[in-house]
Short mmCIF file of C-alpha atoms in Angstrom, two decimals:
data_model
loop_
_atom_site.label_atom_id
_atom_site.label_comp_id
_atom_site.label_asym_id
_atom_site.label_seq_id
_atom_site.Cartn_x
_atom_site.Cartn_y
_atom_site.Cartn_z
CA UNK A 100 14.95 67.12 -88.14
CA UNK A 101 14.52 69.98 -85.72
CA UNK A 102 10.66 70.55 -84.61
CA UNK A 103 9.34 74.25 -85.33
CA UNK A 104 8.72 76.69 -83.06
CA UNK A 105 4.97 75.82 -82.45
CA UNK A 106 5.77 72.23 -82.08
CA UNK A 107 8.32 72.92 -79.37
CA UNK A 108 5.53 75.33 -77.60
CA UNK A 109 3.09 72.94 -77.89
CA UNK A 110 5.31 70.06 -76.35
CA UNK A 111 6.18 72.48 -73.40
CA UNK A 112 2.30 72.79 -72.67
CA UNK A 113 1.32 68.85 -72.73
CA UNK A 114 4.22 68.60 -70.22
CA UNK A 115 2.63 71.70 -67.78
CA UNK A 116 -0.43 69.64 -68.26
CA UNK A 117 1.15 66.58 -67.79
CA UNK A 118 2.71 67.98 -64.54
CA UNK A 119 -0.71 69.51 -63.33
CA UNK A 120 -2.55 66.28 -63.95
CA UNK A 121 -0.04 64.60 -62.01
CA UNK A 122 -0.38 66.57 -59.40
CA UNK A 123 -3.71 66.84 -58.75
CA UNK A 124 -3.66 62.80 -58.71
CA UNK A 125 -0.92 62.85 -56.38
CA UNK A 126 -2.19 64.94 -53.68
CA UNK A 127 -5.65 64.70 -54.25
CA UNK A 128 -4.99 60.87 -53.28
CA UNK A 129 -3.05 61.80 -50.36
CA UNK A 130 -5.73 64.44 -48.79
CA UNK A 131 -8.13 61.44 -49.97
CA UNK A 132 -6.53 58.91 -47.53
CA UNK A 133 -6.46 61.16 -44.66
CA UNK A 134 -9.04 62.21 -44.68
CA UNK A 135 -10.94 58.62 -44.70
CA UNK A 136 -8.06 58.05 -41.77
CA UNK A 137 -9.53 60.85 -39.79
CA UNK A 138 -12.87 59.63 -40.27
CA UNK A 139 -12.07 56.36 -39.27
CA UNK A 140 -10.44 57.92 -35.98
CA UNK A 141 -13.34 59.53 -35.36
CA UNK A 142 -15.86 56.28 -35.71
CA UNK A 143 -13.24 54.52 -33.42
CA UNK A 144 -13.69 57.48 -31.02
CA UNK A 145 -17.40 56.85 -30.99
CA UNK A 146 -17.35 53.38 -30.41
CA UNK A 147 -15.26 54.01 -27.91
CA UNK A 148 -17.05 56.24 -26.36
CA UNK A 149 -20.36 53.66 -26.39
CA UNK A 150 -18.35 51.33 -24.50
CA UNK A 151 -17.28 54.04 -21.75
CA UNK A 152 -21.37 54.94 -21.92
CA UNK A 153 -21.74 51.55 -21.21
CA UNK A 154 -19.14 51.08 -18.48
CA UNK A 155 -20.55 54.33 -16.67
CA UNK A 156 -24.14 52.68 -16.32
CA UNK A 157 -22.70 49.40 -14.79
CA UNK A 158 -20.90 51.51 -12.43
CA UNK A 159 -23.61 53.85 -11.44
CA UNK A 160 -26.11 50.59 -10.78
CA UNK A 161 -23.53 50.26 -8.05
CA UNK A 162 -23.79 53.66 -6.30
CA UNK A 163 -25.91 55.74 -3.90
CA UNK A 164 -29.28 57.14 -5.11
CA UNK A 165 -28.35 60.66 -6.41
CA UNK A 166 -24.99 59.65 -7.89
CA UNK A 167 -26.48 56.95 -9.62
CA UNK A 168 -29.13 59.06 -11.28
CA UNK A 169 -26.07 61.56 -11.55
CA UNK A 170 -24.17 59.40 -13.30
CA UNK A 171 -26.59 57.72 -15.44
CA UNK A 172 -27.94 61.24 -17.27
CA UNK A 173 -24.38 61.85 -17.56
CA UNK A 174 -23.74 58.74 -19.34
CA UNK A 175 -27.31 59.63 -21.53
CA UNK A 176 -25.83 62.97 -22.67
CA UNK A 177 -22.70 61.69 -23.35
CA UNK A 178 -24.47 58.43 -25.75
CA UNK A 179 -26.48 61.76 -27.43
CA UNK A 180 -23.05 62.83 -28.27
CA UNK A 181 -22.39 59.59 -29.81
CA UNK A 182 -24.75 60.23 -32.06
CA UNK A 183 -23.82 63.04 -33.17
CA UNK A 184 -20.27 62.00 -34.07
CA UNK A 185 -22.07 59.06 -36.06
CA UNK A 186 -23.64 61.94 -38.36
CA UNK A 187 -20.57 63.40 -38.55
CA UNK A 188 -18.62 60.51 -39.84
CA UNK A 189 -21.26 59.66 -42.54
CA UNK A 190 -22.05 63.42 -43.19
CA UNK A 191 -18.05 63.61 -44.13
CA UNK A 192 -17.58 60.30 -46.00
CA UNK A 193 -20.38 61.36 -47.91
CA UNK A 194 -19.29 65.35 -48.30
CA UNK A 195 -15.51 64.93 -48.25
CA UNK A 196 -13.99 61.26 -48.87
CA UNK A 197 -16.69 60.34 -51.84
CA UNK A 198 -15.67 63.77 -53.99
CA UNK A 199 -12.27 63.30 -53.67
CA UNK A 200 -12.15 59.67 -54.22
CA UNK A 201 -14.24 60.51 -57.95
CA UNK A 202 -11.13 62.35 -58.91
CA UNK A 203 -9.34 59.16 -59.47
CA UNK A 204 -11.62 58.76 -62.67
CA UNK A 205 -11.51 62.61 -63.32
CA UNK A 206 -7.87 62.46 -63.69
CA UNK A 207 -8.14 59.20 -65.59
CA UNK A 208 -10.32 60.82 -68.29
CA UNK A 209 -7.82 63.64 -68.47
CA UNK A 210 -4.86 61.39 -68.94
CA UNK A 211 -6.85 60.38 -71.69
CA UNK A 212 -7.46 63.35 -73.54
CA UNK A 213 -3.90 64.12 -72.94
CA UNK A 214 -3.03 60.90 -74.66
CA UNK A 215 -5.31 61.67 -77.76
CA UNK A 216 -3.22 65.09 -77.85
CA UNK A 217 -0.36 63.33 -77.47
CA UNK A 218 -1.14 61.08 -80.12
CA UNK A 219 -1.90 63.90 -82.47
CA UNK A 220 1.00 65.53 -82.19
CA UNK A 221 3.06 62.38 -82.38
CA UNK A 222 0.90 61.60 -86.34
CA UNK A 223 2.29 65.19 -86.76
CA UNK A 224 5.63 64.80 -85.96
CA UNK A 225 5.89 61.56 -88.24
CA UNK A 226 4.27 63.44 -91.08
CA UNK A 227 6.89 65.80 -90.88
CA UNK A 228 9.29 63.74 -90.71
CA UNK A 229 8.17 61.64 -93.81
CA UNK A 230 7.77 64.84 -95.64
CA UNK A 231 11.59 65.71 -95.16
CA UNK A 232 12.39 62.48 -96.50
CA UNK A 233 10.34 62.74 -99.63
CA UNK A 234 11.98 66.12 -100.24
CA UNK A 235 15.02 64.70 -100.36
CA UNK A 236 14.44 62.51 -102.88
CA UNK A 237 12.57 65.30 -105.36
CA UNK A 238 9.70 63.14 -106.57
CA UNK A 239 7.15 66.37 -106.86
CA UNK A 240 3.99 63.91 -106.61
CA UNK A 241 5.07 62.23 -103.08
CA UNK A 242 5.78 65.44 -101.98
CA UNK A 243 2.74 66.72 -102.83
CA UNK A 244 1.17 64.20 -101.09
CA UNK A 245 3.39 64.30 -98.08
CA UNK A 246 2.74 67.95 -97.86
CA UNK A 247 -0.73 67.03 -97.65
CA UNK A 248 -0.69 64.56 -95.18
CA UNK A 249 1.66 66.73 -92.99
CA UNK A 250 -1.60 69.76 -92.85
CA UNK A 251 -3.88 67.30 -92.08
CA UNK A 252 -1.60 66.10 -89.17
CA UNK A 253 -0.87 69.51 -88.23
CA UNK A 254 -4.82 70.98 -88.19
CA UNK A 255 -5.52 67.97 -86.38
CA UNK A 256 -2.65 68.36 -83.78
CA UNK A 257 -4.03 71.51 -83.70
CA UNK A 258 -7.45 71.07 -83.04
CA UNK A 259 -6.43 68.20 -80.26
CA UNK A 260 -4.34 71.00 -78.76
CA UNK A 261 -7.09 73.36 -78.71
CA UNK A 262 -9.44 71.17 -77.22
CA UNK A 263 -6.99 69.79 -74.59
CA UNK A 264 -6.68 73.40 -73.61
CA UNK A 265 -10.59 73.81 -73.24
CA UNK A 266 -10.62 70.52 -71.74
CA UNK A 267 -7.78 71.50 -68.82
CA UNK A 268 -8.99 74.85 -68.66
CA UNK A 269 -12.38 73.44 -67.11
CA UNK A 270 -10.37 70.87 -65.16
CA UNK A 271 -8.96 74.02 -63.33
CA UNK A 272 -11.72 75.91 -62.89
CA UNK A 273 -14.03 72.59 -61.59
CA UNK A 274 -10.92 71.72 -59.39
CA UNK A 275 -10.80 74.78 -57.64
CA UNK A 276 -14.22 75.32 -56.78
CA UNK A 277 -14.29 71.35 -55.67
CA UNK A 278 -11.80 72.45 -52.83
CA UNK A 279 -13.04 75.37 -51.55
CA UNK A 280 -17.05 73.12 -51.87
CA UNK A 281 -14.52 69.81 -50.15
CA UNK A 282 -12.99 72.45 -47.56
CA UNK A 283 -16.02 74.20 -47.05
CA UNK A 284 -18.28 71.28 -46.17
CA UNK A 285 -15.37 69.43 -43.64
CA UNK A 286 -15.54 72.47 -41.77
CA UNK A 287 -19.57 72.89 -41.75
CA UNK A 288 -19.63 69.53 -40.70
CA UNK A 289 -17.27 69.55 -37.92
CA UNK A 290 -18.95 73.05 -36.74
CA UNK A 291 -22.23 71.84 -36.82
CA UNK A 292 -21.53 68.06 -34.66
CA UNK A 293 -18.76 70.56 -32.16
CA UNK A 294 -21.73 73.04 -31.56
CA UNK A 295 -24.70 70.26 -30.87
CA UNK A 296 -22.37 68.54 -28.94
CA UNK A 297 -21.25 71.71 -26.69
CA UNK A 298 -24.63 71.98 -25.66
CA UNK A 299 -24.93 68.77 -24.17
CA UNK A 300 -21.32 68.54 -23.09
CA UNK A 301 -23.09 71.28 -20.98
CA UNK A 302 -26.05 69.39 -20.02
CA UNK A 303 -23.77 66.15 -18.96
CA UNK A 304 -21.33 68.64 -17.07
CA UNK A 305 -24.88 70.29 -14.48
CA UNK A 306 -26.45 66.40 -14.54
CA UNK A 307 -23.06 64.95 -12.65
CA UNK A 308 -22.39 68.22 -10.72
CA UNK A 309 -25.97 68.63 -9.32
CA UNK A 310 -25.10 65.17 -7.40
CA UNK A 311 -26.25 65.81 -3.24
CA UNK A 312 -23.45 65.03 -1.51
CA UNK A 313 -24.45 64.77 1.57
CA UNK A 314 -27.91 62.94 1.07
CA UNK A 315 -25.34 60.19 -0.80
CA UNK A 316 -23.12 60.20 2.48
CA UNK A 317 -26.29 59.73 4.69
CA UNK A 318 -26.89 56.76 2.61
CA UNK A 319 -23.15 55.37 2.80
CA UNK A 320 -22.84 55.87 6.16
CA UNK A 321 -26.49 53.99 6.93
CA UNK A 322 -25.14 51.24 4.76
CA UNK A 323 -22.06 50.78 6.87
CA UNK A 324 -24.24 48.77 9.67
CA UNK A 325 -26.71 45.93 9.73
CA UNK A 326 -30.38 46.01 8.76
CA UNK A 327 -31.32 45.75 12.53
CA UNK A 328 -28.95 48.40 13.50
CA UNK A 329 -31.56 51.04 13.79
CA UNK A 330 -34.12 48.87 15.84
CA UNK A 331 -31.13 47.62 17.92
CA UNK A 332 -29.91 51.19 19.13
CA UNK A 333 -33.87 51.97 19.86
CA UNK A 334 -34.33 49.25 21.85
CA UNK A 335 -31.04 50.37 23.60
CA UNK A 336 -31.80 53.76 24.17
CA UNK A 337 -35.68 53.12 25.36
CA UNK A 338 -34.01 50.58 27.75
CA UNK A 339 -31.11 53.47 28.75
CA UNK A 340 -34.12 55.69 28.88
CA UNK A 341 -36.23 53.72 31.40
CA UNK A 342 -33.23 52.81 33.68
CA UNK A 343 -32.47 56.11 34.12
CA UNK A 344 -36.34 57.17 34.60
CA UNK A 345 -36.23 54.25 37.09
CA UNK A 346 -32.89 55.93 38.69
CA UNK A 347 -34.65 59.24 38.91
CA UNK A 348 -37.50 57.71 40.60
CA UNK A 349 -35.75 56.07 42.80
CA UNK A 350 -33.54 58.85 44.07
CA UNK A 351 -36.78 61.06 44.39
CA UNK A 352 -38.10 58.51 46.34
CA UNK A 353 -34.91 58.11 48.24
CA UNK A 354 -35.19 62.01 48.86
CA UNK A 355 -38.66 62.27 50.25
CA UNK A 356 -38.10 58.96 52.49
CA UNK A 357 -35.32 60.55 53.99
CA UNK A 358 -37.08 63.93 54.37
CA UNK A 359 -39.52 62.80 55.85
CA UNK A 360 -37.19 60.68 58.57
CA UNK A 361 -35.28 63.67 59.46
CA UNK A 362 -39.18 65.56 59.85
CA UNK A 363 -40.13 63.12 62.00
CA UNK A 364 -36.41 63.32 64.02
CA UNK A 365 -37.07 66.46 64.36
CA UNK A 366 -40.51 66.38 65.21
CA UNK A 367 -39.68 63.56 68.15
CA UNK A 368 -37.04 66.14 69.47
CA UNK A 369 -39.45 68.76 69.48
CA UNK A 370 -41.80 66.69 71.57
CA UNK A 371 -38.64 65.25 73.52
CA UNK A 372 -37.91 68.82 74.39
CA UNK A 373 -41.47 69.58 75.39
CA UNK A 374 -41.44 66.95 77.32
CA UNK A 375 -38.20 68.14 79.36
CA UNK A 376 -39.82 71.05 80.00
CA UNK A 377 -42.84 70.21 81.37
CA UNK A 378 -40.73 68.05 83.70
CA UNK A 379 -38.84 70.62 84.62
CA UNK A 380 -41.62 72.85 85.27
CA UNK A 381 -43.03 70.05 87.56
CA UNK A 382 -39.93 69.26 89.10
CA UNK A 383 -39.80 73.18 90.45
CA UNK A 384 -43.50 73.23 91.27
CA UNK A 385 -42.85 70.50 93.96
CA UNK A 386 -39.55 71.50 95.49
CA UNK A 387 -41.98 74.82 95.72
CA UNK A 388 -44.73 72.64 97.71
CA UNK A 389 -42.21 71.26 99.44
CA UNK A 390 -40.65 74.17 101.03
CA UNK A 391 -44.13 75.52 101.54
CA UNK A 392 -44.83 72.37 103.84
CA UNK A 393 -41.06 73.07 105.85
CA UNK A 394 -42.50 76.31 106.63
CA UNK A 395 -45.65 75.29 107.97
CA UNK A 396 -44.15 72.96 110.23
CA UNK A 397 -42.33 75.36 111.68
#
């Protein structure tokens, strides 16, 4: 027995129902599972990240003064980040993974009402089928009764039909306005942890590039000799100091000594000389007495 034209139309919309259902289930899973897989990348991100916190600190314990304290607000703003992404993860399994996961039971209770259509129609096409069959045996009472049976099946096919149509209608409508609320709130989410955590990316980036240099190489460098080194060298260089004081004594010393030698050379040649001349001078006062005394004798 060939169904009637309705029948056929009705079939072709349980199956585009069918088909949407399906659908829906199919990738509504999918985006369900990746979503909890991107989640779960980002919690392993954090806890990786505490660990490289934690590693930072260690390290700085080990370093000069301002690289330490360098280092350790860096490794503060980047734990603050940390906590951020741990919002973020239960912000989206809350906003994102939990709404898609209830459409597992949202399809289910549309399979369901599919099935009761389904099941309608099915009562409808047997009734049919039945009726045929009493026709062609001509017993007017069955047939009346078969008739009867086949209207009730039909209005009730209908009326499954009808509400199956309300039913998807609203699955379509809820559907898309769960994506774009899904969609919308994934991307608030991420936006919101991305913007906090820009600002204190920026905070961690000034707190390790505000590091002195060259107050940490002072320190390295002093590190590089013993405790005593300092006193040592002072000791040195007081002792280098008074040698040379010594030295400079000395030589002044030696300068004035000598000085005052070559004075008093000089002074004993100036007498020496004085002396040479008075001689002189005596010598030719008595060869002058003694020519004076020739000429009186003659």
């Amino acid at each position: 027995m060939s169904r009637t034209p309705d029948a056929r139309a009705r079939d072709s919309q349980t199956r585009k129902i069918q088909e949407n259902i399906t659908n829906v289930e199919k990738h509504f899973g999918e985006m369900c599972q990746l979503f909890a897989a991107y989640v779960r990348k980002t919690a392993r991100l954090r806890d990786k990240s505490d660990v490289l916190v934690r590693e930072i600190g260690v390290y700085a314990d080990t370093e000069t003064p301002h690289l330490k304290r360098g280092m350790k607000q860096f490794a503060d703003h980047l734990a603050k980040i940390q906590d951020y992404r741990q919002a973020e993860v239960e912000r989206l399994e809350a906003k994102v993974i939990e709404p898609l996961k209830s459409y597992g039971a949202v399809v289910k209770r549309k399979r369901e009402d599919l099935k009761a259509t389904q099941s309608a129609r099915d009562r409808e096409a047997k009734q049919m089928a039945q009726l045929e069959r009493t026709r062609q045996r001509n017993p007017s009472d069955r047939q009346i009764i078969a008739e009867s049976e086949l209207q009730r099946a039909t209005m009730d096919a209908t009326r499954t039909t009808r509400q199956l149509e309300e039913t998807i209608d609203e699955f379509e409508k809820q559907k898309i306005r769960d994506i774009k609320k899904i969609f919308g709130e994934f991307v608030t989410v991420e936006m919101s942890f991305h913007a906090k955590a820009l600002e204190v990316y920026t905070l961690a980036y000034q707190s390790i590039q505000s590091v002195d240099e060259e107050e940490d190489l002072e320190v390295f460098r002093s590190s590089l000799h013993p405790p005593d080194y300092q006193s040592r060298l002072d000791i040195v260089r007081a002792n280098s100091k008074a040698s040379l004081d010594r030295t400079g004594s000395f030589l002044s010393t030696s300068g004035t000594l000598q000085q005052q030698r070559a004075s008093s050379r000089q002074t004993r040649r100036d007498d020496e000389e004085e002396a040479d001349e008075e001689d002189e001078d005596e010598s030719e006062e008595e060869e002058e007495d003694e020519e004076e005394d020739t000429d009186d004798e003659h």
